mmCIF file of C-alpha atoms and ligand atoms in Angstrom:
data_model
loop_
_atom_site.group_PDB
_atom_site.id
_atom_site.type_symbol
_atom_site.label_atom_id
_atom_site.label_comp_id
_atom_site.label_asym_id
_atom_site.label_seq_id
_atom_site.Cartn_x
_atom_site.Cartn_y
_atom_site.Cartn_z
ATOM 1 C CA MET A 30 -28.048 31.576 -35.517
ATOM 2 C CA THR A 31 -29.662 32.056 -31.978
ATOM 3 C CA ARG A 32 -27.183 33.826 -29.467
ATOM 4 C CA ASP A 33 -27.085 34.099 -25.588
ATOM 5 C CA THR A 34 -26.485 37.122 -23.486
ATOM 6 C CA LEU A 35 -22.442 36.468 -24.083
ATOM 7 C CA GLY A 36 -22.926 36.522 -27.836
ATOM 8 C CA ARG A 37 -22.167 32.237 -27.660
ATOM 9 C CA PRO A 38 -23.965 30.370 -30.593
ATOM 10 C CA LEU A 39 -26.389 27.745 -29.828
ATOM 11 C CA ARG A 40 -24.316 24.974 -31.869
ATOM 12 C CA ASN A 41 -23.037 21.976 -30.000
ATOM 13 C CA LEU A 42 -25.308 19.617 -28.236
ATOM 14 C CA ARG A 43 -24.281 16.559 -26.300
ATOM 15 C CA LEU A 44 -27.073 13.990 -26.356
ATOM 16 C CA SER A 45 -26.695 11.266 -23.515
ATOM 17 C CA VAL A 46 -28.563 8.266 -24.793
ATOM 18 C CA THR A 47 -28.752 6.735 -21.177
ATOM 19 C CA ASP A 48 -27.544 7.077 -17.668
ATOM 20 C CA ARG A 49 -25.945 3.424 -17.252
ATOM 21 C CA CYS A 50 -22.518 2.434 -17.768
ATOM 22 C CA ASN A 51 -20.598 -0.487 -17.689
ATOM 23 C CA LEU A 52 -17.161 0.913 -15.766
ATOM 24 C CA ARG A 53 -17.133 2.642 -12.395
ATOM 25 C CA CYS A 54 -14.393 5.387 -12.908
ATOM 26 C CA GLN A 55 -13.203 6.835 -9.564
ATOM 27 C CA TYR A 56 -13.497 10.418 -11.260
ATOM 28 C CA CYS A 57 -16.886 9.700 -12.745
ATOM 29 C CA MET A 58 -19.411 7.245 -11.046
ATOM 30 C CA PRO A 59 -17.421 5.722 -8.211
ATOM 31 C CA GLU A 60 -20.159 4.405 -6.546
ATOM 32 C CA GLU A 61 -21.677 0.794 -7.427
ATOM 33 C CA GLU A 62 -25.289 1.284 -7.325
ATOM 34 C CA TYR A 63 -27.233 4.826 -8.151
ATOM 35 C CA THR A 64 -30.670 6.194 -8.716
ATOM 36 C CA TRP A 65 -31.037 5.408 -11.939
ATOM 37 C CA LEU A 66 -33.247 7.434 -14.429
ATOM 38 C CA PRO A 67 -37.087 5.589 -14.908
ATOM 39 C CA ARG A 68 -36.929 3.348 -17.871
ATOM 40 C CA ASN A 69 -40.407 5.236 -19.020
ATOM 41 C CA ASP A 70 -38.415 8.364 -18.628
ATOM 42 C CA MET A 71 -36.064 8.150 -21.094
ATOM 43 C CA LEU A 72 -36.722 9.687 -24.692
ATOM 44 C CA THR A 73 -37.208 7.452 -27.476
ATOM 45 C CA PHE A 74 -34.840 7.593 -30.235
ATOM 46 C CA GLU A 75 -37.701 9.048 -32.327
ATOM 47 C CA GLU A 76 -38.111 11.685 -29.667
ATOM 48 C CA MET A 77 -34.332 12.168 -29.483
ATOM 49 C CA ALA A 78 -34.559 12.818 -33.204
ATOM 50 C CA LEU A 79 -37.677 15.056 -33.186
ATOM 51 C CA LEU A 80 -35.569 17.237 -30.510
ATOM 52 C CA VAL A 81 -32.270 17.287 -32.193
ATOM 53 C CA ASP A 82 -34.203 18.314 -35.500
ATOM 54 C CA ALA A 83 -35.539 21.302 -33.627
ATOM 55 C CA PHE A 84 -32.148 22.377 -32.155
ATOM 56 C CA ALA A 85 -30.788 22.107 -35.780
ATOM 57 C CA ASP A 86 -33.499 24.809 -36.913
ATOM 58 C CA LEU A 87 -31.897 26.944 -34.369
ATOM 59 C CA GLY A 88 -28.251 26.324 -35.376
ATOM 60 C CA VAL A 89 -26.884 23.552 -33.902
ATOM 61 C CA ASP A 90 -24.717 21.130 -36.571
ATOM 62 C CA LYS A 91 -22.498 19.329 -34.268
ATOM 63 C CA VAL A 92 -23.918 16.634 -32.514
ATOM 64 C CA ARG A 93 -22.192 14.134 -30.007
ATOM 65 C CA LEU A 94 -23.795 10.932 -28.597
ATOM 66 C CA THR A 95 -22.315 10.407 -24.602
ATOM 67 C CA GLY A 96 -23.834 8.737 -21.718
ATOM 68 C CA GLY A 97 -23.385 7.028 -19.566
ATOM 69 C CA GLU A 98 -21.824 4.585 -21.736
ATOM 70 C CA PRO A 99 -23.636 5.106 -25.229
ATOM 71 C CA LEU A 100 -23.085 1.620 -26.391
ATOM 72 C CA LEU A 101 -25.027 0.348 -23.725
ATOM 73 C CA ARG A 102 -28.198 1.826 -25.052
ATOM 74 C CA ARG A 103 -29.968 -1.127 -27.401
ATOM 75 C CA ASP A 104 -29.902 -0.742 -31.223
ATOM 76 C CA LEU A 105 -28.237 2.456 -31.006
ATOM 77 C CA ASP A 106 -27.219 2.406 -34.995
ATOM 78 C CA ARG A 107 -30.917 2.667 -35.201
ATOM 79 C CA LEU A 108 -30.713 6.098 -33.634
ATOM 80 C CA VAL A 109 -27.308 7.122 -35.243
ATOM 81 C CA ARG A 110 -29.297 6.368 -38.915
ATOM 82 C CA LEU A 111 -32.192 8.883 -37.874
ATOM 83 C CA LEU A 112 -29.501 11.527 -36.987
ATOM 84 C CA ALA A 113 -27.230 10.845 -39.984
ATOM 85 C CA GLY A 114 -30.162 11.728 -42.144
ATOM 86 C CA ASN A 115 -30.579 14.978 -40.599
ATOM 87 C CA PRO A 116 -28.403 17.340 -43.276
ATOM 88 C CA ARG A 117 -28.047 19.831 -41.053
ATOM 89 C CA LEU A 118 -26.115 18.307 -38.983
ATOM 90 C CA ARG A 119 -22.016 18.563 -40.115
ATOM 91 C CA ASP A 120 -20.464 16.785 -37.295
ATOM 92 C CA LEU A 121 -22.503 13.404 -35.619
ATOM 93 C CA ALA A 122 -19.713 12.019 -33.082
ATOM 94 C CA MET A 123 -19.677 10.157 -30.117
ATOM 95 C CA THR A 124 -17.891 9.604 -26.772
ATOM 96 C CA THR A 125 -17.351 5.695 -25.597
ATOM 97 C CA ASN A 126 -15.377 3.982 -23.290
ATOM 98 C CA GLY A 127 -14.629 1.889 -25.932
ATOM 99 C CA VAL A 128 -15.902 -1.873 -24.198
ATOM 100 C CA LEU A 129 -18.299 -2.548 -26.350
ATOM 101 C CA LEU A 130 -16.904 -0.727 -29.636
ATOM 102 C CA ALA A 131 -15.246 -3.841 -31.324
ATOM 103 C CA GLU A 132 -18.514 -5.623 -31.516
ATOM 104 C CA GLN A 133 -20.676 -2.406 -32.774
ATOM 105 C CA ALA A 134 -18.244 -0.463 -34.883
ATOM 106 C CA GLY A 135 -19.482 -1.948 -37.925
ATOM 107 C CA ALA A 136 -22.745 -1.044 -37.961
ATOM 108 C CA LEU A 137 -22.344 2.246 -36.345
ATOM 109 C CA ARG A 138 -19.895 3.536 -39.073
ATOM 110 C CA ALA A 139 -22.599 1.737 -41.877
ATOM 111 C CA ALA A 140 -25.432 3.951 -40.015
ATOM 112 C CA GLY A 141 -23.374 7.170 -40.849
ATOM 113 C CA LEU A 142 -21.394 8.188 -37.549
ATOM 114 C CA HIS A 143 -19.134 10.646 -39.007
ATOM 115 C CA ARG A 144 -16.290 10.162 -36.118
ATOM 116 C CA VAL A 145 -15.631 8.500 -32.530
ATOM 117 C CA THR A 146 -13.730 9.810 -29.407
ATOM 118 C CA VAL A 147 -12.386 6.753 -27.200
ATOM 119 C CA SER A 148 -11.950 7.433 -23.369
ATOM 120 C CA LEU A 149 -8.663 5.814 -22.489
ATOM 121 C CA ASP A 150 -6.925 6.869 -19.267
ATOM 122 C CA THR A 151 -4.345 4.111 -18.996
ATOM 123 C CA LEU A 152 -2.288 1.505 -21.005
ATOM 124 C CA ARG A 153 -1.557 -0.281 -17.699
ATOM 125 C CA GLU A 154 -4.057 -3.114 -17.364
ATOM 126 C CA ASP A 155 -3.713 -2.836 -13.449
ATOM 127 C CA ARG A 156 -4.569 0.596 -13.553
ATOM 128 C CA PHE A 157 -7.234 0.541 -15.448
ATOM 129 C CA LYS A 158 -8.718 -2.090 -13.368
ATOM 130 C CA ALA A 159 -8.178 -0.232 -10.145
ATOM 131 C CA LEU A 160 -9.858 2.988 -11.794
ATOM 132 C CA THR A 161 -12.433 1.656 -13.172
ATOM 133 C CA ARG A 162 -13.279 -1.787 -11.277
ATOM 134 C CA ARG A 163 -13.429 -3.740 -14.129
ATOM 135 C CA ASP A 164 -11.502 -5.996 -16.220
ATOM 136 C CA THR A 165 -11.967 -4.725 -19.201
ATOM 137 C CA HIS A 166 -8.843 -2.691 -20.806
ATOM 138 C CA ALA A 167 -8.244 -5.653 -23.540
ATOM 139 C CA ARG A 168 -11.468 -4.837 -24.766
ATOM 140 C CA VAL A 169 -11.152 -1.228 -24.940
ATOM 141 C CA LEU A 170 -7.869 -1.663 -26.894
ATOM 142 C CA GLU A 171 -9.988 -3.801 -29.485
ATOM 143 C CA GLY A 172 -12.211 -1.622 -29.636
ATOM 144 C CA ILE A 173 -9.760 1.202 -30.572
ATOM 145 C CA GLU A 174 -8.193 -0.936 -33.009
ATOM 146 C CA ALA A 175 -11.511 -1.775 -34.768
ATOM 147 C CA VAL A 176 -12.192 2.112 -35.273
ATOM 148 C CA GLY A 177 -9.512 2.120 -37.890
ATOM 149 C CA ARG A 178 -10.741 -0.950 -39.503
ATOM 150 C CA SER A 179 -14.214 0.263 -39.721
ATOM 151 C CA GLY A 180 -13.182 2.915 -42.206
ATOM 152 C CA TRP A 181 -13.326 6.169 -39.653
ATOM 153 C CA SER A 182 -10.601 8.637 -39.210
ATOM 154 C CA GLY A 183 -10.084 11.225 -36.756
ATOM 155 C CA LEU A 184 -10.067 9.339 -34.017
ATOM 156 C CA LYS A 185 -9.435 10.884 -30.518
ATOM 157 C CA LEU A 186 -8.496 9.383 -27.566
ATOM 158 C CA ASP A 187 -9.521 11.502 -24.326
ATOM 159 C CA THR A 188 -7.319 10.793 -21.357
ATOM 160 C CA VAL A 189 -8.051 12.329 -17.382
ATOM 161 C CA VAL A 190 -5.361 13.161 -15.927
ATOM 162 C CA MET A 191 -4.538 12.621 -12.187
ATOM 163 C CA ARG A 192 -2.011 13.130 -10.010
ATOM 164 C CA GLY A 193 -0.715 10.033 -8.742
ATOM 165 C CA VAL A 194 -2.842 7.775 -10.886
ATOM 166 C CA ASN A 195 -1.506 8.500 -14.181
ATOM 167 C CA ASP A 196 0.327 11.390 -14.879
ATOM 168 C CA ASP A 197 3.355 9.478 -15.709
ATOM 169 C CA GLU A 198 1.965 8.022 -18.612
ATOM 170 C CA LEU A 199 1.890 10.801 -20.931
ATOM 171 C CA ALA A 200 4.171 10.726 -23.168
ATOM 172 C CA ASP A 201 3.276 6.749 -23.361
ATOM 173 C CA LEU A 202 -0.076 7.800 -24.334
ATOM 174 C CA ILE A 203 0.947 10.310 -27.297
ATOM 175 C CA GLU A 204 3.017 7.416 -28.451
ATOM 176 C CA TYR A 205 0.409 4.670 -28.332
ATOM 177 C CA ALA A 206 -2.129 7.362 -29.773
ATOM 178 C CA GLY A 207 0.822 7.833 -32.608
ATOM 179 C CA ARG A 208 0.360 3.600 -33.355
ATOM 180 C CA VAL A 209 -3.266 3.637 -33.649
ATOM 181 C CA SER A 210 -3.581 6.854 -35.794
ATOM 182 C CA ALA A 211 -5.130 8.901 -33.010
ATOM 183 C CA GLU A 212 -5.163 12.550 -31.288
ATOM 184 C CA VAL A 213 -5.022 11.876 -27.702
ATOM 185 C CA ARG A 214 -6.402 15.064 -25.629
ATOM 186 C CA PHE A 215 -5.198 15.015 -21.828
ATOM 187 C CA ILE A 216 -8.397 16.687 -19.780
ATOM 188 C CA GLU A 217 -7.526 18.372 -16.669
ATOM 189 C CA TYR A 218 -9.111 16.499 -13.498
ATOM 190 C CA MET A 219 -12.495 18.343 -13.336
ATOM 191 C CA ASP A 220 -14.557 18.896 -9.940
ATOM 192 C CA VAL A 221 -18.141 18.253 -11.676
ATOM 193 C CA GLY A 222 -20.838 16.030 -10.021
ATOM 194 C CA GLY A 223 -19.704 12.436 -9.744
ATOM 195 C CA ALA A 224 -15.966 13.624 -8.590
ATOM 196 C CA THR A 225 -16.492 13.205 -5.245
ATOM 197 C CA ASN A 226 -12.817 12.377 -4.231
ATOM 198 C CA TRP A 227 -11.857 15.506 -6.477
ATOM 199 C CA SER A 228 -9.350 17.856 -4.688
ATOM 200 C CA MET A 229 -7.113 20.637 -6.303
ATOM 201 C CA ASP A 230 -4.129 18.752 -5.514
ATOM 202 C CA ARG A 231 -5.189 15.745 -7.623
ATOM 203 C CA VAL A 232 -4.993 17.968 -10.632
ATOM 204 C CA VAL A 233 -2.376 18.298 -13.149
ATOM 205 C CA SER A 234 -2.524 21.521 -14.987
ATOM 206 C CA ARG A 235 -1.885 22.296 -18.771
ATOM 207 C CA ALA A 236 1.263 24.297 -17.786
ATOM 208 C CA GLU A 237 2.441 21.107 -15.941
ATOM 209 C CA MET A 238 1.702 18.935 -18.465
ATOM 210 C CA LEU A 239 3.374 20.674 -21.041
ATOM 211 C CA LYS A 240 6.229 20.981 -18.472
ATOM 212 C CA ARG A 241 6.997 17.246 -17.877
ATOM 213 C CA LEU A 242 6.570 16.726 -21.684
ATOM 214 C CA GLU A 243 8.806 19.413 -22.861
ATOM 215 C CA PRO A 244 12.090 17.385 -21.509
ATOM 216 C CA ARG A 245 11.379 14.418 -23.477
ATOM 217 C CA TYR A 246 10.232 16.063 -26.515
ATOM 218 C CA GLY A 247 11.612 19.477 -26.874
ATOM 219 C CA PRO A 248 9.855 22.504 -27.456
ATOM 220 C CA ILE A 249 6.199 22.320 -27.647
ATOM 221 C CA ALA A 250 4.549 24.713 -30.154
ATOM 222 C CA PRO A 251 0.590 26.010 -29.418
ATOM 223 C CA ILE A 252 -1.576 25.499 -32.467
ATOM 224 C CA VAL A 253 -3.452 28.896 -33.081
ATOM 225 C CA GLU A 254 -6.906 28.125 -34.110
ATOM 226 C CA GLU A 255 -9.942 29.939 -34.153
ATOM 227 C CA THR A 256 -12.680 27.384 -32.943
ATOM 228 C CA SER A 257 -14.767 26.715 -30.025
ATOM 229 C CA ALA A 258 -12.994 23.491 -29.271
ATOM 230 C CA PRO A 259 -12.784 22.585 -25.807
ATOM 231 C CA ALA A 260 -9.068 21.621 -26.384
ATOM 232 C CA ASP A 261 -5.916 23.574 -27.208
ATOM 233 C CA ARG A 262 -4.109 22.017 -29.441
ATOM 234 C CA PHE A 263 0.043 21.433 -29.545
ATOM 235 C CA ARG A 264 2.244 19.974 -32.264
ATOM 236 C CA LEU A 265 5.497 18.210 -30.873
ATOM 237 C CA PRO A 266 8.801 19.015 -32.716
ATOM 238 C CA ASP A 267 8.221 16.349 -35.214
ATOM 239 C CA GLY A 268 4.897 17.193 -36.193
ATOM 240 C CA ARG A 269 2.645 14.974 -33.889
ATOM 241 C CA VAL A 270 -0.328 16.771 -32.575
ATOM 242 C CA PHE A 271 -2.019 16.250 -29.036
ATOM 243 C CA GLY A 272 -4.750 18.241 -27.182
ATOM 244 C CA ILE A 273 -5.454 19.723 -23.452
ATOM 245 C CA ILE A 274 -8.572 20.476 -22.168
ATOM 246 C CA SER A 275 -7.829 22.463 -19.428
ATOM 247 C CA SER A 276 -11.496 23.556 -18.016
ATOM 248 C CA THR A 277 -10.052 23.122 -14.348
ATOM 249 C CA THR A 278 -7.265 25.700 -14.235
ATOM 250 C CA GLU A 279 -7.706 28.118 -17.711
ATOM 251 C CA PRO A 280 -11.579 27.515 -18.292
ATOM 252 C CA PHE A 281 -13.198 28.663 -22.171
ATOM 253 C CA CYS A 282 -16.371 29.754 -21.139
ATOM 254 C CA ARG A 283 -16.355 32.667 -23.257
ATOM 255 C CA SER A 284 -16.174 30.697 -25.794
ATOM 256 C CA CYS A 285 -18.323 27.983 -24.929
ATOM 257 C CA ASP A 286 -21.515 26.771 -27.252
ATOM 258 C CA ARG A 287 -21.959 23.449 -25.864
ATOM 259 C CA SER A 288 -25.234 22.323 -24.101
ATOM 260 C CA ARG A 289 -26.336 19.076 -22.347
ATOM 261 C CA LEU A 290 -29.012 16.939 -23.095
ATOM 262 C CA THR A 291 -29.952 14.300 -20.802
ATOM 263 C CA ALA A 292 -31.495 10.646 -21.864
ATOM 264 C CA ASP A 293 -34.812 11.572 -20.145
ATOM 265 C CA GLY A 294 -34.817 14.973 -21.702
ATOM 266 C CA MET A 295 -33.453 17.400 -19.463
ATOM 267 C CA TRP A 296 -31.634 20.124 -21.041
ATOM 268 C CA TYR A 297 -28.430 21.832 -19.331
ATOM 269 C CA LEU A 298 -26.667 25.145 -20.247
ATOM 270 C CA CYS A 299 -23.609 24.416 -18.726
ATOM 271 C CA LEU A 300 -21.789 21.331 -17.345
ATOM 272 C CA TYR A 301 -21.850 22.716 -13.741
ATOM 273 C CA ALA A 302 -25.558 24.172 -13.839
ATOM 274 C CA THR A 303 -27.386 22.466 -11.031
ATOM 275 C CA ARG A 304 -30.871 22.910 -12.853
ATOM 276 C CA GLY A 305 -31.831 22.227 -16.475
ATOM 277 C CA MET A 306 -35.099 22.402 -18.465
ATOM 278 C CA ASP A 307 -37.644 19.766 -19.178
ATOM 279 C CA LEU A 308 -37.891 19.184 -22.670
ATOM 280 C CA ARG A 309 -39.493 15.727 -22.298
ATOM 281 C CA ASP A 310 -42.813 17.222 -20.972
ATOM 282 C CA PRO A 311 -43.741 19.470 -23.129
ATOM 283 C CA LEU A 312 -43.167 16.922 -26.067
ATOM 284 C CA ARG A 313 -45.005 14.247 -24.734
ATOM 285 C CA ALA A 314 -47.779 16.604 -23.855
ATOM 286 C CA GLY A 315 -47.888 17.323 -27.691
ATOM 287 C CA VAL A 316 -46.009 20.771 -27.676
ATOM 288 C CA SER A 317 -46.311 22.280 -31.549
ATOM 289 C CA ARG A 318 -43.046 22.978 -33.271
ATOM 290 C CA ASP A 319 -43.308 26.385 -33.231
ATOM 291 C CA GLU A 320 -43.709 26.513 -29.567
ATOM 292 C CA LEU A 321 -40.597 24.276 -28.596
ATOM 293 C CA LEU A 322 -38.570 26.348 -30.426
ATOM 294 C CA THR A 323 -39.755 29.010 -29.023
ATOM 295 C CA LEU A 324 -38.694 27.069 -25.561
ATOM 296 C CA ILE A 325 -35.429 26.515 -26.609
ATOM 297 C CA ARG A 326 -34.709 29.543 -28.280
ATOM 298 C CA THR A 327 -35.749 31.915 -25.170
ATOM 299 C CA ARG A 328 -33.908 29.680 -22.923
ATOM 300 C CA TRP A 329 -30.647 29.972 -24.789
ATOM 301 C CA GLN A 330 -31.161 33.649 -25.499
ATOM 302 C CA GLY A 331 -31.444 34.137 -21.582
ATOM 303 C CA ARG A 332 -27.745 31.877 -20.849
ATOM 304 C CA SER A 333 -25.423 33.555 -19.100
ATOM 305 C CA ASP A 334 -23.647 30.693 -17.331
ATOM 306 C CA ARG A 335 -19.862 30.429 -16.845
ATOM 307 C CA GLY A 336 -19.600 27.560 -14.742
ATOM 308 C CA ALA A 337 -16.066 26.968 -14.858
ATOM 309 C CA GLU A 338 -14.886 30.315 -14.368
ATOM 310 C CA GLU A 339 -17.269 30.623 -11.705
ATOM 311 C CA ARG A 340 -15.367 27.517 -9.914
ATOM 312 C CA LEU A 341 -12.158 28.909 -10.669
ATOM 313 C CA ALA A 342 -12.759 32.016 -8.962
ATOM 314 C CA MET A 343 -13.843 30.480 -5.419
ATOM 315 C CA PRO A 344 -11.697 31.304 -2.557
ATOM 316 C CA GLU A 345 -11.904 27.273 -1.374
ATOM 317 C CA ARG A 346 -13.060 24.389 -4.245
ATOM 318 C CA ARG A 347 -14.372 21.509 -3.260
ATOM 319 C CA PRO A 348 -16.170 18.705 -5.147
ATOM 320 C CA LEU A 349 -19.457 20.527 -6.852
ATOM 321 C CA VAL A 350 -22.111 18.179 -5.309
ATOM 322 C CA GLN A 351 -21.916 16.004 -1.996
ATOM 323 C CA ILE A 352 -22.669 12.678 -2.083
ATOM 324 C CA GLY A 353 -26.069 12.990 -0.896
ATOM 325 C CA GLU A 354 -27.639 15.610 -2.834
ATOM 326 C CA LEU A 355 -26.087 13.179 -5.959
ATOM 327 C CA LYS A 356 -27.997 10.267 -4.510
ATOM 328 C CA ARG A 357 -31.358 12.526 -4.299
ATOM 329 C CA ASP A 358 -30.885 14.161 -8.155
ATOM 330 C CA PRO A 359 -28.941 11.879 -10.634
ATOM 331 C CA HIS A 360 -29.460 14.806 -12.964
ATOM 332 C CA LEU A 361 -26.466 16.339 -10.757
ATOM 333 C CA GLU A 362 -24.226 13.444 -11.913
ATOM 334 C CA MET A 363 -21.438 13.969 -14.585
ATOM 335 C CA HIS A 364 -22.546 10.062 -16.405
ATOM 336 C CA THR A 365 -26.352 11.391 -16.244
ATOM 337 C CA ARG A 366 -25.370 14.632 -18.529
ATOM 338 C CA GLY A 367 -22.779 12.872 -20.359
ATOM 339 C CA GLY A 368 -19.335 15.253 -19.932
HETATM 340 N N1 SAM B 2 -18.765 6.426 -21.068
HETATM 341 C C1 SAM B 2 -18.214 7.584 -22.467
HETATM 342 C C2 SAM B 2 -16.798 7.533 -21.906
HETATM 343 O O1 SAM B 2 -16.062 7.016 -21.159
HETATM 344 O O2 SAM B 2 -16.279 8.123 -22.525
HETATM 345 C C3 SAM B 2 -19.041 8.838 -22.138
HETATM 346 C C4 SAM B 2 -19.541 9.460 -20.847
HETATM 347 S S1 SAM B 2 -18.180 10.384 -19.990
HETATM 348 C C5 SAM B 2 -19.177 11.043 -18.858
HETATM 349 C C6 SAM B 2 -17.720 11.296 -20.993
HETATM 350 C C7 SAM B 2 -16.447 11.818 -20.934
HETATM 351 O O3 SAM B 2 -16.095 12.661 -19.536
HETATM 352 C C8 SAM B 2 -15.048 10.794 -20.326
HETATM 353 O O4 SAM B 2 -14.102 11.398 -21.574
HETATM 354 C C9 SAM B 2 -14.669 11.014 -19.341
HETATM 355 O O5 SAM B 2 -13.361 10.933 -18.715
HETATM 356 C C10 SAM B 2 -15.132 12.550 -19.263
HETATM 357 N N2 SAM B 2 -15.159 12.844 -17.404
HETATM 358 C C11 SAM B 2 -15.866 12.110 -16.536
HETATM 359 N N3 SAM B 2 -15.649 12.407 -15.348
HETATM 360 C C12 SAM B 2 -14.809 13.823 -15.184
HETATM 361 C C13 SAM B 2 -13.836 14.094 -14.095
HETATM 362 N N4 SAM B 2 -14.015 14.174 -12.783
HETATM 363 N N5 SAM B 2 -12.628 15.283 -14.863
HETATM 364 C C14 SAM B 2 -12.808 15.304 -16.394
HETATM 365 N N6 SAM B 2 -13.284 14.601 -17.246
HETATM 366 C C15 SAM B 2 -14.281 13.795 -16.492
#
């Protein structure tokens, strides 16, 4: 097991397969046009599988495909098949906005994808349209239904909660999740790249979410778990479970074992990191396996990032990156590094 300066293991890799997305969510990718990663820079599936295999040598056993929107990457099931053949990956999951899921679910399941998380911020079509600037809410719901039909269990729904936007839908989303056999996870709105309209008063904290849900459901009990998962889970009196990811008000850097690889091979050790390490150039220059492992291992062993905790300690908190900077360096974008 490879550990960083705070003893955190290298275990969890988020692999962004594209920076393109078919939604324009206001909290993530609000502009219509972006500086996209050049096509030639994109890692091939074989390069991704090779890198994942190197990470697995050093302890990674959980991989999550993300993006941009991962289902926009053509023939994604081929990548899934390559990765699913790696016996060291205990968990191979994907986070998607669900728009293209109904049509691809069968192939992805057959290729060996273990689990799916669908981002769903609202049950209301009009809100979805205002939030994402696209008219595809019904397709997302179809995608969610397709998950059960394809034989997957363990479906999660991720909801970014924003004051004045969807914070009146918490209970409705818990009810909906129950109907589709999913577990919903409420994510505090984060001040990451892309969230250029972020402000603290639009964040609904974990404490406030719980306070709002208790009058409806009664006492909500925290579930005590020893995991590095970002969500704290809670049980309602009737036994249903939901999660809250409180990265903004109660960050969990001390147990963070996640790192992120962009579709063009930049490796980031923290969601808030402004600099990553290029793994594509050494790979394409023919680096040996041992050299590649040394590069990755050394970098992780020097890791001391505690990005979310540092943000919390700031006296005046503003969006992490301004729009001009984002345009100059797309790697600073949330949609490039996969959330
Ligand atoms: N397109 C896919 C999707 O929608 O799930 C995968 C990529 S998306 C960047 C991954 C996750 O990041 C989504 O669940 C999204 O809601 C979350 N996200 C993006 N911007 C965020 C922000 N400002 N605060 C909290 N979560 C955010």
